[in-house]
Coordinates of C-alpha atoms and ligand atoms in Angstrom, one line a residue:
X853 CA -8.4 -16.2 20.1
X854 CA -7.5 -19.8 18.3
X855 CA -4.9 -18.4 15.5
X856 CA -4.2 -21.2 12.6
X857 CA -0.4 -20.2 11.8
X858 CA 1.5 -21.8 8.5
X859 CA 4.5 -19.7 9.6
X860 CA 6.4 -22.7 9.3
X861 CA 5.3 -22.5 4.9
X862 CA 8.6 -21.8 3.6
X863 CA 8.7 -20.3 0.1
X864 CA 11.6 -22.2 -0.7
X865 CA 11.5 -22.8 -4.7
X866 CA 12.6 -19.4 -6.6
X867 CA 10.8 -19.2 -9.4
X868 CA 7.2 -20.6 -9.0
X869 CA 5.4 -20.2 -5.8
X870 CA 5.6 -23.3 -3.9
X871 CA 1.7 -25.3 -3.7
X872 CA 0.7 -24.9 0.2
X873 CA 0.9 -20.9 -0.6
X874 CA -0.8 -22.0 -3.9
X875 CA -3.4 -23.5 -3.0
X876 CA -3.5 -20.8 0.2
X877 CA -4.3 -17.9 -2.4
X878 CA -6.4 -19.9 -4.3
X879 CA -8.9 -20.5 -1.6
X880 CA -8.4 -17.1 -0.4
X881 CA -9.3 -16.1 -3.4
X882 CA -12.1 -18.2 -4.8
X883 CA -13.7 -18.0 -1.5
X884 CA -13.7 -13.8 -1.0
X885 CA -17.1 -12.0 -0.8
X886 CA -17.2 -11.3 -5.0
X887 CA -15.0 -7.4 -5.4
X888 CA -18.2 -4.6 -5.8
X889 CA -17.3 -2.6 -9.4
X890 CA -14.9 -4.9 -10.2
X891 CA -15.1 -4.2 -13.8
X892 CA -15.0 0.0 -13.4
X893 CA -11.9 -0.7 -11.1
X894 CA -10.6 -2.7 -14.0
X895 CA -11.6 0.1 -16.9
X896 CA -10.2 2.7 -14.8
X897 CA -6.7 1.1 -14.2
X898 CA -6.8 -0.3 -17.8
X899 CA -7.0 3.5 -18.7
X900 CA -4.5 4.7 -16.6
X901 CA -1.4 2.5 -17.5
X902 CA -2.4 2.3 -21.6
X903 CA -2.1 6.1 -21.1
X904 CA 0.9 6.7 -19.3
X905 CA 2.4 3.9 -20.7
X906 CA 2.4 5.5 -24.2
X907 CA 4.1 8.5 -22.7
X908 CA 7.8 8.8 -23.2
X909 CA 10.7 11.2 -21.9
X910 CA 14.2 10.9 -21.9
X911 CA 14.4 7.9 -19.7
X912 CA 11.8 6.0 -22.2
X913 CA 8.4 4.8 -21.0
X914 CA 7.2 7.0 -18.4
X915 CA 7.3 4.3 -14.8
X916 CA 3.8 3.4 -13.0
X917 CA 3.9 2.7 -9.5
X918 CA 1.7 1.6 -7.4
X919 CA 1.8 2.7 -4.2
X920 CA 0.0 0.7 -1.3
X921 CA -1.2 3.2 1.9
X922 CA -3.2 2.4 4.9
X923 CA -4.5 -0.6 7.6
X924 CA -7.0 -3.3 5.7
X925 CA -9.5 -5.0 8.2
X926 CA -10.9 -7.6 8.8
X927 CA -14.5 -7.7 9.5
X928 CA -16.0 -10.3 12.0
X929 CA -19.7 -10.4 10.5
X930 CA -20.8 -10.8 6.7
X931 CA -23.2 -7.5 7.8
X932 CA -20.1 -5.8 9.4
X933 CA -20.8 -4.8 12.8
X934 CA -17.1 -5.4 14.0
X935 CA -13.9 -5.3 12.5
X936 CA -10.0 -6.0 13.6
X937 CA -8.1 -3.1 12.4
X938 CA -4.6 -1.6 13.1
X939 CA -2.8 2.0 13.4
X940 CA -2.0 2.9 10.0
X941 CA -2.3 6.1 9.4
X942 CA -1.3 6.2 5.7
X943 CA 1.0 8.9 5.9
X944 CA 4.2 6.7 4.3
X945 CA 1.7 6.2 1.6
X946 CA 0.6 9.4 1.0
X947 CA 3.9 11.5 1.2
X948 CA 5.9 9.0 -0.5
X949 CA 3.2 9.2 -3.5
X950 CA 3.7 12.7 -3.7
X951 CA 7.8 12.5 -4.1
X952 CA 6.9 9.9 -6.6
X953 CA 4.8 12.0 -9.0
X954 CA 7.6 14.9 -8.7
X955 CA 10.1 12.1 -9.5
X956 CA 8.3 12.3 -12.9
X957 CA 6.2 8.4 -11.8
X958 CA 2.7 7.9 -12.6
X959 CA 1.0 6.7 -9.5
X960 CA -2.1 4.4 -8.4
X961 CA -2.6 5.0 -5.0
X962 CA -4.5 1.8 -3.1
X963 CA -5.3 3.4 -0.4
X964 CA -7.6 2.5 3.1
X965 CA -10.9 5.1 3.5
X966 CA -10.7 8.0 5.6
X967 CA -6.8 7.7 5.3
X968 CA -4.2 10.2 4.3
X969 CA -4.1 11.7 0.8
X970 CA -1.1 13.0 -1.0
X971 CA -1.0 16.7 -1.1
X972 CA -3.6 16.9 2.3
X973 CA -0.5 16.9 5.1
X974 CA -0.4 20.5 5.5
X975 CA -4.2 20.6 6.1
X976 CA -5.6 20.9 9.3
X977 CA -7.9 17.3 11.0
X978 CA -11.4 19.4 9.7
X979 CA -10.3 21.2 6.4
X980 CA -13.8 22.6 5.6
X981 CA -14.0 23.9 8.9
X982 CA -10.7 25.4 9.2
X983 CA -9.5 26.7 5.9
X984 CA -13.2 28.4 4.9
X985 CA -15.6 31.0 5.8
X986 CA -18.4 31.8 4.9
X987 CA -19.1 35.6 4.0
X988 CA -21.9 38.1 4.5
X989 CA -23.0 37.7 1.1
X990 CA -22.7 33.7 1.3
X991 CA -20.0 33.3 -0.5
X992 CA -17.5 30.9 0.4
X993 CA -13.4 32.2 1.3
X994 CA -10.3 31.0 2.4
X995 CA -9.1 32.3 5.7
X996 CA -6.0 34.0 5.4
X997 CA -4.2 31.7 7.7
X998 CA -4.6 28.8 5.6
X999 CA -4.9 29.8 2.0
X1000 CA -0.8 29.0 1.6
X1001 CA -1.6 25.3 2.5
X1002 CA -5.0 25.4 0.5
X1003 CA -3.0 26.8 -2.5
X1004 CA 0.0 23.8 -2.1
X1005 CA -2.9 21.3 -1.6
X1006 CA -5.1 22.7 -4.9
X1007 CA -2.4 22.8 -7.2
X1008 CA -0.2 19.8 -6.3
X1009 CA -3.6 17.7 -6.4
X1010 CA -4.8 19.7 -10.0
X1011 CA -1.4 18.9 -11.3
X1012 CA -1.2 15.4 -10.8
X1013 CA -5.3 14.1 -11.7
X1014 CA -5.8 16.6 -14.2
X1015 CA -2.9 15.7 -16.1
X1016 CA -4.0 12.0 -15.4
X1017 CA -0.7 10.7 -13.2
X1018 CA -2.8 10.2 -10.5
X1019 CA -5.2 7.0 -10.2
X1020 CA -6.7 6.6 -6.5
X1021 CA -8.6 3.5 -5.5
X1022 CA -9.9 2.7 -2.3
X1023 CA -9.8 -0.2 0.2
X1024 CA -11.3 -1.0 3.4
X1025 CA -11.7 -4.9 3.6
X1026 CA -8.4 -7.1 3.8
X1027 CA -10.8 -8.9 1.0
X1028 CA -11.1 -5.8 -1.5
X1029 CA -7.8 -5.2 -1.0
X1030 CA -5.7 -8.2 -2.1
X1031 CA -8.4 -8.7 -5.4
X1032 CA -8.0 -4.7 -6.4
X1033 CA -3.7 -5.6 -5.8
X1034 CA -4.2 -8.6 -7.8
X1035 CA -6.2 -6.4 -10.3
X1036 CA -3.9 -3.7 -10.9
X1037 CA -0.8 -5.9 -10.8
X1038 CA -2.1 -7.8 -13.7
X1039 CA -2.7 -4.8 -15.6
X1040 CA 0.8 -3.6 -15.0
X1041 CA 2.4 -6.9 -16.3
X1042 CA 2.8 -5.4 -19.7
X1043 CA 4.8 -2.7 -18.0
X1044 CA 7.9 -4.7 -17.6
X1045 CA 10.3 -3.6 -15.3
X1046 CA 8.9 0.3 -15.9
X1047 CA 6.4 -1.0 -13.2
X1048 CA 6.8 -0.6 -9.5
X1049 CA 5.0 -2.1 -6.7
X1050 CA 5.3 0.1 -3.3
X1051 CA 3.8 -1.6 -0.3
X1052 CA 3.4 0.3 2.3
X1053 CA 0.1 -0.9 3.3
X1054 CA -0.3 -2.7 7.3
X1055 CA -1.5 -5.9 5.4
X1056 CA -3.6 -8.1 7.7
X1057 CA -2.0 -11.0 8.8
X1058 CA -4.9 -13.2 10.0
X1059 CA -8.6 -13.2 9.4
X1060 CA -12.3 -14.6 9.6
X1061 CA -13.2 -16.5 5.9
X1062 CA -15.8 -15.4 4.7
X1063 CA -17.3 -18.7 4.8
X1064 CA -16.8 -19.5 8.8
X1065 CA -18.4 -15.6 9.6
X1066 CA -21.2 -14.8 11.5
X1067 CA -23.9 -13.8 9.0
X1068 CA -25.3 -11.1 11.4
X1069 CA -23.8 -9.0 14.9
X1070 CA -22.6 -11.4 17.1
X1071 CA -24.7 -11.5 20.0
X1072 CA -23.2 -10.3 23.5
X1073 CA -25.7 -12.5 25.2
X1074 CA -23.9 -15.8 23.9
X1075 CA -21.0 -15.1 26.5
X1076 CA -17.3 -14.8 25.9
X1077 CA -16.1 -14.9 22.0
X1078 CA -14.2 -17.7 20.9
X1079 CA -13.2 -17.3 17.4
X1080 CA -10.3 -19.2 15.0
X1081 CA -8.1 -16.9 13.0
X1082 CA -6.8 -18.0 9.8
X1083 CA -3.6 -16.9 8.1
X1084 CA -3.8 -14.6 5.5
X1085 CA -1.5 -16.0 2.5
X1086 CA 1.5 -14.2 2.2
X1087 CA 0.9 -12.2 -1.5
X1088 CA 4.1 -11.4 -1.8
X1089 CA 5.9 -14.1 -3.4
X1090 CA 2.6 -14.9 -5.9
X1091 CA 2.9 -10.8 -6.5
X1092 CA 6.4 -11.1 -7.5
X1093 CA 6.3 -14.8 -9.2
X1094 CA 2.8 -14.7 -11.1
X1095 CA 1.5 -11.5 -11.3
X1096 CA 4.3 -9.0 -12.6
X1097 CA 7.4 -11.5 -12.3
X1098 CA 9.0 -8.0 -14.0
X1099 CA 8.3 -5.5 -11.9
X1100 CA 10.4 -4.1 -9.3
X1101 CA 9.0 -5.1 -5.9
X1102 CA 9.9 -2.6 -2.7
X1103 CA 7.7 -4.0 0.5
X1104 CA 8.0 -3.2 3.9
X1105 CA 8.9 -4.3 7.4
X1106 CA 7.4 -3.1 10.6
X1107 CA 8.3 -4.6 14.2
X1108 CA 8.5 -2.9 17.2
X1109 CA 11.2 -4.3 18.7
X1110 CA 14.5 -3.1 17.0
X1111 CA 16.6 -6.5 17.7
X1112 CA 14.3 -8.5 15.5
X1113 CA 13.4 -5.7 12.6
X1114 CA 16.7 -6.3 10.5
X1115 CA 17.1 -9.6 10.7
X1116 CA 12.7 -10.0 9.4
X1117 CA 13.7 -7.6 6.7
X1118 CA 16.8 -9.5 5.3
X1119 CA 14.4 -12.5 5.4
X1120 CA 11.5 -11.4 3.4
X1121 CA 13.9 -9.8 0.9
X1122 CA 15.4 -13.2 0.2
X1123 CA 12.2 -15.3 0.8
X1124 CA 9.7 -13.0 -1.7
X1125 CA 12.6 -11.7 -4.1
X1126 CA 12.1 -8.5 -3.2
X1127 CA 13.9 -6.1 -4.7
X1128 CA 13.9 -4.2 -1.9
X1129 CA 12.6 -3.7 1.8
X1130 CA 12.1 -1.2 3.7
X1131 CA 12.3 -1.5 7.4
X1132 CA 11.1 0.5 9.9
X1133 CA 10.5 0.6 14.0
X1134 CA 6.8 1.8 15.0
X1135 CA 8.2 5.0 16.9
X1136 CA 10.7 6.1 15.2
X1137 CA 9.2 5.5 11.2
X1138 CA 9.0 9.3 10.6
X1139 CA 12.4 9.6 11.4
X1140 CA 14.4 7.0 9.8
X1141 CA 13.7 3.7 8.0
X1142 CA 16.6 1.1 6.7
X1143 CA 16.6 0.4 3.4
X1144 CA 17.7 -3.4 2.7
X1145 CA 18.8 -4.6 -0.7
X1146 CA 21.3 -7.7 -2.3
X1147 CA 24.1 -4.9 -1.8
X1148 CA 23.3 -4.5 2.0
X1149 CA 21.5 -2.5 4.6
X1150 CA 21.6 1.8 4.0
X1151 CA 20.1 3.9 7.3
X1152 CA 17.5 6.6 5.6
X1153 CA 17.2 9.9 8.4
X1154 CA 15.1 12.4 7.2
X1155 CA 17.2 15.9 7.1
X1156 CA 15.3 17.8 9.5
X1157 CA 12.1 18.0 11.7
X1158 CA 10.2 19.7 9.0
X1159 CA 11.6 17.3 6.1
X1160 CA 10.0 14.1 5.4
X1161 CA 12.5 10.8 5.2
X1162 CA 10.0 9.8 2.1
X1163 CA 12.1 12.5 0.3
X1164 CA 15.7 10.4 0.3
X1165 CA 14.0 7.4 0.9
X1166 CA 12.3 7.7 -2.7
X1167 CA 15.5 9.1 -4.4
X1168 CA 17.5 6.1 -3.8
X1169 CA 14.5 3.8 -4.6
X1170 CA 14.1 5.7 -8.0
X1171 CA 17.9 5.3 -8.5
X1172 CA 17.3 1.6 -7.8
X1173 CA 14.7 1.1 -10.1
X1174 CA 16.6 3.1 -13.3
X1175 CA 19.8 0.5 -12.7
X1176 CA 16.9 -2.1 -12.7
X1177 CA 15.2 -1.1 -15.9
X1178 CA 19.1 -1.0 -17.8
X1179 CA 20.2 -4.3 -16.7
X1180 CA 16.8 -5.8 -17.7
X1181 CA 17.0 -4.0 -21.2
X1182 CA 20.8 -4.3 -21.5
Ligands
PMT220 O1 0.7 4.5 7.6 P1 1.7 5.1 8.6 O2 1.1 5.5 9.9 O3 2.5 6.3 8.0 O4 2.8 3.9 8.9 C1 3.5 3.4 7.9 C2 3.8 1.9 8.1 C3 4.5 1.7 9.4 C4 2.4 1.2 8.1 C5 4.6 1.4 6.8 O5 5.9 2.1 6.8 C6 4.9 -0.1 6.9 O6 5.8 -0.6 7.5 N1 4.0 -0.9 6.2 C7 4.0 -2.4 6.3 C8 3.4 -2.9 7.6 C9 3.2 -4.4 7.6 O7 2.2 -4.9 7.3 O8 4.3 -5.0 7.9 P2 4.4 -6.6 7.9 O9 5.7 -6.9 8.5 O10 3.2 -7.2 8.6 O11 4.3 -7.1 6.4 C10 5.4 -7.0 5.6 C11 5.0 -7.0 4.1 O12 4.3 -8.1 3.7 C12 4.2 -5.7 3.7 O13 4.8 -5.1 2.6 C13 2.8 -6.3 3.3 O14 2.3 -5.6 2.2 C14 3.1 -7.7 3.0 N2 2.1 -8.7 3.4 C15 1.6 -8.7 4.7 C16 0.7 -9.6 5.1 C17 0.2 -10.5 4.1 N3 -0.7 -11.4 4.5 N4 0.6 -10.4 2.9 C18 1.5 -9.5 2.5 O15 1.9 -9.5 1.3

């Protein structure tokens, strides 16, 4: 495989985001197979923030965050056939939306089909299979064994949609992805620094324009593939410098190799103005993940086998974000 790589496109300018990555996005952009429902993607998420955005506590405007969960791919054929895709399982995604909705945040939750959902860990792989029986009379139970997790999932779910602090879109395409991103961070704009962006998602690096693609299923019989890669345009810095320059920005870093994870991490926080990154080795992400900000580099552990790290991870992030918010408004 022939991979075009613009690693060497610094992002060196602060404040606007320097014209290779410009013109990078643009193209990415104006050349994506056109976003299916765009406009009920676009009522729906209008909805959600004018909503929770006129909802106030003691802390002021209740905080939106959206949380980014899941692998995008990469499909090799207009009529997908065959796709690139990677490990992510969305858990991170999942769990850490549900410490953000009991952190009193309003979450919209861009998640990868088939992934994780928040409030679904303690099911079993086949739920319907699993949790229900069906009874003489054909009426449908829950087995004994599982009604405590059915119970947690029913009412932590109920809690968070019915009372509309739960918006959850779906992604598969790298392509449907970064326009729904660049959707819902346009909307969140007028959220100011009550807005947080929490991206968790394994982000394609390189893919097939839609242009170059094979219309239809490659053909085995044409021998050996040889196919160029392009890069996919960093959306970070445009995220951070165009779409909601006010928002507070937490991304992540995965390697797995341990000598070069902390040193990425520190990188991308300067290079994007990230507020925050999280880094985190492939084995071990369950466990513990390093949390890297301006004031330096905090180790994360989870407190036990059965705890999740999401738990502390998202109490210092919220903490973050609430010193953010007063030195904006001070
Ligand atoms: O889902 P799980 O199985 O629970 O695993 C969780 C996780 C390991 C996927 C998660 O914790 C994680 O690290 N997610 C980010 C993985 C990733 O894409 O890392 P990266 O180093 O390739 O990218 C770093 C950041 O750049 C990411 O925040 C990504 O959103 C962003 N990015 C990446 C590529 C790209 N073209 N544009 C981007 O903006």
């Amino acid at each position: 495989m022939d991979v075009v790589n613009n690693s060497d496109t610094m992002d060196n300018n602060l404040d606007t985001v320097d014209e290779t990555t410009s013109v990078q996005v643009k193209s990415f952009f104006e050349t994506a197979p056109i976003l299916k429902d765009a406009n009920s993607i676009t009522g729906k998420v209008t909805r959600f923030i004018d909503q929770n955005s006129s909802i106030s506590g003691n802390e002021g405007p209740r905080r939106v965050v959206c949380v980014t969960s899941g692998g995008t791919t990469v499909p090799l054929e207009q009529r997908c056939v065959r796709y690139i895709d990677n490990f992510s399982s969305g858990h991170r995604g999942a769990t850490s939306t549900e410490y953000f909705l009991k952190a009193g945040y309003s979450v919209i939750f861009l998640y990868r089909r088939g992934t994780c959902q928040p409030y679904c860990r303690s099911l079993p792989d086949d739920p319907l299979l699993e949790c229900f029986k069906l009874t003489g009379d054909s009426r449908i139970e829950v087995r004994e064994s599982h009604s405590e997790a059915v119970k947690s999932t029913l009412s932590g779910h109920h809690a968070a949609v019915s009372g509309g602090f739960l918006l959850k879109l779906p992604f598969t395409t790298i392509f449907e992805y970064l326009q729904i991103l660049r959707l819902i961070a346009t909307s969140m704009k007028n959220l100011g620094p009550n807005a947080m962006f929490y991206l968790a998602a394994a982000v394609s690096d390189f893919y097939v324009p839609w242009e170059s693609m094979a219309v239809h299923k490659i053909q085995s019989a044409s021998g050996p593939l040889d196919m160029r890669l392009a890069q996919v345009p960093k959306m970070l810095s445009v995220l951070r410098k165009e779409w909601a320059p006010t928002a507070f920005c937490v991304s992540f870093k995965l390697e797995t190799d341990t000598d070069i994870l902390l040193e990425k991490a520190g990188t991308a926080l300067k290079r994007y103005k990230m507020h925050a990154v999280v880094a985190n080795e492939l084995s071990t992400r369950k466990e513990v993940v390093i949390l890297v900000t301006n004031s330096g580099k905090v180790s994360v552990h989870r407190e036990n086998d059965r705890s999740d790290v999401e738990s502390p991870l998202i109490k210092q992030l919220v903490e973050k974000h609430s010193s953010y918010i007063k030195e904006i408004n001070a």
